[in-house]
Coordinates of C-alpha atoms and ligand atoms in Angstrom, one line a residue:
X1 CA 59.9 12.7 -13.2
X2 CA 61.3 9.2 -12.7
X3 CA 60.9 6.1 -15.0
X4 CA 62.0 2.9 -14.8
X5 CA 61.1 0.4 -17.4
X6 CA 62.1 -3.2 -17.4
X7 CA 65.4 -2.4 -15.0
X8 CA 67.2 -5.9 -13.9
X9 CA 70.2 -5.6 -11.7
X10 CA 72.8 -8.3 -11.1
X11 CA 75.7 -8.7 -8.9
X12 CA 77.4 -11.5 -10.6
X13 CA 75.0 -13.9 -10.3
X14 CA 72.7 -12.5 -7.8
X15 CA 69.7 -11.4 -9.4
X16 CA 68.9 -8.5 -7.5
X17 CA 66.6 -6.1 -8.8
X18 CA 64.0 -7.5 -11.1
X19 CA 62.1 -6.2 -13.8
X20 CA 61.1 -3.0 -12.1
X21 CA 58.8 -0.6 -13.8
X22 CA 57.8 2.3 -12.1
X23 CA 56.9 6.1 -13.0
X24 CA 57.1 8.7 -10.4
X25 CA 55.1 12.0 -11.4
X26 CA 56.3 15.2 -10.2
X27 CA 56.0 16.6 -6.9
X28 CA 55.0 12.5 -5.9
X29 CA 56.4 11.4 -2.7
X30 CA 57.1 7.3 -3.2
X31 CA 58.0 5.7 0.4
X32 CA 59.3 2.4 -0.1
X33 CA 59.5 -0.6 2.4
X34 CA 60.5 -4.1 2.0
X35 CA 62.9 -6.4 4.3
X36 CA 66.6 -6.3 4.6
X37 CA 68.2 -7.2 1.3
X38 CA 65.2 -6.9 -0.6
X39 CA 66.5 -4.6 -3.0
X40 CA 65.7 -1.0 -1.6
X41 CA 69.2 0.5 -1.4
X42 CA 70.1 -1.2 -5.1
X43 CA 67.0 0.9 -6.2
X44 CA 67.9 4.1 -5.1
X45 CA 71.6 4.0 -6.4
X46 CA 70.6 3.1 -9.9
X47 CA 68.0 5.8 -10.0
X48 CA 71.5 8.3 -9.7
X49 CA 73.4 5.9 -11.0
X50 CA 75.8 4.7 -8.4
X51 CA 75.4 1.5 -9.8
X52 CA 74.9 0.4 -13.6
X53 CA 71.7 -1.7 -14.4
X54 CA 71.7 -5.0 -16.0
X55 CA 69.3 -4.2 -18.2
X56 CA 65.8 -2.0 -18.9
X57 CA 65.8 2.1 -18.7
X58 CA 66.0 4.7 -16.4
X59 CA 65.2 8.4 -17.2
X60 CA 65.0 11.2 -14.6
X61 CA 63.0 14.5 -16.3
X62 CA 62.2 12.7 -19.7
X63 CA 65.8 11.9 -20.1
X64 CA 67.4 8.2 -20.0
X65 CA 69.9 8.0 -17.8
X66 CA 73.8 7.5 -19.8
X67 CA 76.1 4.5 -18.4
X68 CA 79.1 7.1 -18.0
X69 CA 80.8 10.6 -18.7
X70 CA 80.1 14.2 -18.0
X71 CA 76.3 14.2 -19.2
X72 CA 76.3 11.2 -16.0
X73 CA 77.6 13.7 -13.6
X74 CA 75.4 16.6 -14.8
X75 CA 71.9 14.4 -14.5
X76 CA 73.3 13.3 -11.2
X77 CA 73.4 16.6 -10.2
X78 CA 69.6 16.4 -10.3
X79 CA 69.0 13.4 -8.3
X80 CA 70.0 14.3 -4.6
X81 CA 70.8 11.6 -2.7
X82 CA 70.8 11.4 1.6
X83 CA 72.3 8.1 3.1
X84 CA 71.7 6.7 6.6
X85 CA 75.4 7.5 7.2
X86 CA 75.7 11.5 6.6
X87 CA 79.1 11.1 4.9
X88 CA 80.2 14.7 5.6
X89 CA 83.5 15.7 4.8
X90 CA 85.2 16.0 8.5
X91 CA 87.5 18.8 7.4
X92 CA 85.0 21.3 6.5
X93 CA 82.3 23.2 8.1
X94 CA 79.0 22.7 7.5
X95 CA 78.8 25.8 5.3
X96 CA 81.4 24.6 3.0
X97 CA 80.1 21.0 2.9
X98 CA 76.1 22.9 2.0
X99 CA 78.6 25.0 -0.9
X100 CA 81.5 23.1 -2.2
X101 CA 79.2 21.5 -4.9
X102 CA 77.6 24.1 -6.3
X103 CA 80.8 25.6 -6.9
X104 CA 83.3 23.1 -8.2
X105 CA 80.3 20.9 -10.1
X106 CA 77.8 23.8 -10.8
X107 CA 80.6 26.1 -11.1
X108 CA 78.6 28.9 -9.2
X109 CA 80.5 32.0 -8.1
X110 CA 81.5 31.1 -4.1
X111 CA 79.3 34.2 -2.9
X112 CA 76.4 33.0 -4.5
X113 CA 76.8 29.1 -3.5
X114 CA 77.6 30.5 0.3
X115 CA 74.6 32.8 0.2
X116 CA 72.2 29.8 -1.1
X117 CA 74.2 27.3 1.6
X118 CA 73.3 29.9 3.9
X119 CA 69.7 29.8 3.1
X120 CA 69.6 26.3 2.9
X121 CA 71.2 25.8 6.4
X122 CA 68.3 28.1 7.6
X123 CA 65.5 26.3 6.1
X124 CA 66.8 23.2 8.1
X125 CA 67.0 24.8 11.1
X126 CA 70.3 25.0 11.7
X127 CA 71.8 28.0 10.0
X128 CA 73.7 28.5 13.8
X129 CA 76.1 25.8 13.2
X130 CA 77.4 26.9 9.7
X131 CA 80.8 27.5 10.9
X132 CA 81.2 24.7 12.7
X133 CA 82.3 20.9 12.0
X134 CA 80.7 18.1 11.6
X135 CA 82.1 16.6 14.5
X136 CA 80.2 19.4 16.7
X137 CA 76.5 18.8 15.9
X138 CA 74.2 15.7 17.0
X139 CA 73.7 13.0 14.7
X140 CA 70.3 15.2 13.8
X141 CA 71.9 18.1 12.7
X142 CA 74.3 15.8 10.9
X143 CA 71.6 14.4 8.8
X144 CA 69.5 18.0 8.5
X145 CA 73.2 19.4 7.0
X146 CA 73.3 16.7 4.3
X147 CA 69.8 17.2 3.2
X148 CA 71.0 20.9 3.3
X149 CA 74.0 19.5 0.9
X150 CA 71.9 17.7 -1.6
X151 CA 69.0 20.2 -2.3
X152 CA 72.0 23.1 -2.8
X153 CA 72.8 21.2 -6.2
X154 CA 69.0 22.4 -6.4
X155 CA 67.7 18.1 -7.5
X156 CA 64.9 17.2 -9.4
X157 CA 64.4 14.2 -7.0
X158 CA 66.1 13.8 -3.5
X159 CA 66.6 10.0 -2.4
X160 CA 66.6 8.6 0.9
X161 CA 67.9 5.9 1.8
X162 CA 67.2 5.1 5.6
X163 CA 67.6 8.7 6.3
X164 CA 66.8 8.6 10.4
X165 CA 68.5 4.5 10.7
X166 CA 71.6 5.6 12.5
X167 CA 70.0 8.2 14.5
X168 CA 69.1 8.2 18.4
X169 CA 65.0 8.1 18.9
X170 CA 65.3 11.4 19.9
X171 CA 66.3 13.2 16.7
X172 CA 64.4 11.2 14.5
X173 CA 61.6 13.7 14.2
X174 CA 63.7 16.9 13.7
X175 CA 65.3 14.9 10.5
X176 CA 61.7 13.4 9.3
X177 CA 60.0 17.3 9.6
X178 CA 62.4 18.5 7.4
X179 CA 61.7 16.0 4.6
X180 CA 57.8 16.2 5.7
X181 CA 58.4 20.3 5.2
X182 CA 60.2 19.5 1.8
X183 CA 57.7 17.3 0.5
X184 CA 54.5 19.6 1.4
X185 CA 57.2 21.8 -0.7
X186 CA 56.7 19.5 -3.8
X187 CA 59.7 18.2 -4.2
X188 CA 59.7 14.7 -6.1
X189 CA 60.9 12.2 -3.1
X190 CA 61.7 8.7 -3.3
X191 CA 62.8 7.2 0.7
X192 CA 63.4 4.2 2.0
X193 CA 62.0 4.2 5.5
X194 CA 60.3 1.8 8.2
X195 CA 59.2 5.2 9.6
X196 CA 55.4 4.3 9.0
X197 CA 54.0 8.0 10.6
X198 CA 56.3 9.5 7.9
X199 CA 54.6 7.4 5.7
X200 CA 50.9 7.7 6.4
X201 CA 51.2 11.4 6.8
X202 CA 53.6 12.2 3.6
X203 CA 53.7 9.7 1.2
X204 CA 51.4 10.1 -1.9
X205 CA 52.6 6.1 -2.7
X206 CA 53.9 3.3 -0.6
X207 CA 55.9 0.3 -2.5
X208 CA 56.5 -2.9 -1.0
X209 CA 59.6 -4.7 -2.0
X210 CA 60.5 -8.1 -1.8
X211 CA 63.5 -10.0 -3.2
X212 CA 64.0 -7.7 -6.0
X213 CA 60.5 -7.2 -7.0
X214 CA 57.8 -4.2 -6.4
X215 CA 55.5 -6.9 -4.9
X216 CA 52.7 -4.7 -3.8
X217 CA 52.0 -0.5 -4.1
X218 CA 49.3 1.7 -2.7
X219 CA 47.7 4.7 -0.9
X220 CA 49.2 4.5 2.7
X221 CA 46.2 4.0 4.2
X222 CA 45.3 1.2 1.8
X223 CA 48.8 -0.6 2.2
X224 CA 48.9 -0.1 6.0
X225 CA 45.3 -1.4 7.1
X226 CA 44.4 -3.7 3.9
X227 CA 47.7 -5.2 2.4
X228 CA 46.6 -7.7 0.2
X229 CA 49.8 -10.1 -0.7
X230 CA 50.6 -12.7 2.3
X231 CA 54.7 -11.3 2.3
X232 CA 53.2 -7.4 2.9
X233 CA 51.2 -8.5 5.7
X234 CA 53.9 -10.9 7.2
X235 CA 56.5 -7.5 7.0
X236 CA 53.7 -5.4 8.6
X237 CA 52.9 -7.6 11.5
X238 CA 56.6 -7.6 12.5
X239 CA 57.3 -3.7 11.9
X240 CA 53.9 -2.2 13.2
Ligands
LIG1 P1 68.0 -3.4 1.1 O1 68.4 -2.0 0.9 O2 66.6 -3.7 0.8 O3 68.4 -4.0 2.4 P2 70.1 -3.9 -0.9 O4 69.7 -3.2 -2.1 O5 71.1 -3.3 0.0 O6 68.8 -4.3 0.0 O7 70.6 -5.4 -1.3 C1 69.9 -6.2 -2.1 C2 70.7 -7.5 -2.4 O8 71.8 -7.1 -3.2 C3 71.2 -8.1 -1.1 O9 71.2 -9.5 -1.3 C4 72.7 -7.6 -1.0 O10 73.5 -8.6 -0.4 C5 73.0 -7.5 -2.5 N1 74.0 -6.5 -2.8 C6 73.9 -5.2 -2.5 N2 75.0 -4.5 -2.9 C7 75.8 -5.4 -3.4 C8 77.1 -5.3 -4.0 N3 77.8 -4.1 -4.1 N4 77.7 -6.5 -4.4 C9 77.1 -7.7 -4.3 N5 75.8 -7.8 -3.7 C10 75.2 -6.7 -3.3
LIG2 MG1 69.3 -0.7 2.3

């Protein structure tokens, strides 16, 4: 569903991702971990493109990803994307933030994009505050309304990057079952998370990052109790 062959990424001279290959199959559920400023983040926006790699491939569904242009905007369409800031629009409720996409980029009729928003809202569990505004809901139902967001432009792959980060303890779980509901679902997931019970119970495939390289990937349980590179084991023993 995801490949990524040979990608470098620079910023100026900072090499920052390097020579990343890696193939996600469909329905996989890749968690990735690594320290701060190891390149996670950089990852995840050139798999939709935020940024432009340096060099190497990316394709998402057998097709390689263009530097610009419509044909950009339509495959981003298919990678969803879910930040550790939930970058709502204030203005709006949370209905029209779940259906403003689908109608001015998908172009679908506004019933039709409410009624799927709708459905959406409910499958997160919060279909109650869909006339309300962001402002008005916990930092949980924040996050649960932009994974509502994403999936309504109905992705191929949903990306998350630090998804529960920002969040109090307390609504970490609500935001982690969702994505644990959607992966049992099959969706193709990549996330960036130091949520390790996430990990071990969802993830099909955990990679290990470390200044800009995939240093180490495996089964959770295999990466968890028998990491084998001396920088995996050091990042363990201070996260676990
Ligand atoms: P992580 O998410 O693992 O913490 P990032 O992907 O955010 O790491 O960052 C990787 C490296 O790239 C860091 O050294 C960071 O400072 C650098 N970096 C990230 N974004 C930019 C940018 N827009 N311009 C310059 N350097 C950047
Ligand atoms: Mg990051």
């Amino acid at each position: 569903m995801v490949s990524m062959s040979g990608v470098q990424k620079h910023f100026g001279t900072h090499h920052v991702l390097k020579d990343i290959d890696l193939q996600i199959a469909p329905r996989e559920v890749v968690v990735v971990v690594g320290p701060s400023g190891s390149g996670k983040s950089t990852l995840c926006r050139c798999i939709n493109r935020l940024e432009t790699i340096s060099d190497g491939t990316i394709s998402v569904d057998g097709v390689e990803l263009p530097a610009e242009g419509k044909a950009l905007a339509q495959l981003r369409a298919e990678v969803g994307m879910v930040f550790q800031s939930f970058n709502l629009f204030a203005h709006r409720t949370i209905l029209d933030n779940v259906a403003l996409a689908p109608i001015t980029v998908l172009r679908q009729p506004k019933a039709e994009a409410r009624r799927h928003a709708m459905e959406l809202l409910e499958r997160v569990g919060i279909a109650d505050k869909a006339h309300q505004f962001p402002a008005q809901l916990s930092g949980g139902q924040q996050q649960r309304a932009a994974i509502a967001r994403a999936l309504a432009m109905k992705p191929k792959v949903m990306l998350f990057d630090e998804p529960t980060s920002a969040l109090d303890p307390e609504m970490v779980s609500e935001v982690l079952d969702v994505m644990t509901d959607l992966a049992a679902e099959g969706m193709t997931m990549v996330v960036v998370t130091h949520e390790m019970g996430f990990a071990r119970k969802a993830a099909d495939r955990v990679i290990f990052m470390d200044d800009g390289r995939i240093v180490e990937q495996n089964s959770p349980a295999e990466f968890f109790d028998n990491a084998s590179s001396p920088r995996a084991q050091a990042f363990l023993s201070k996260i676990l």
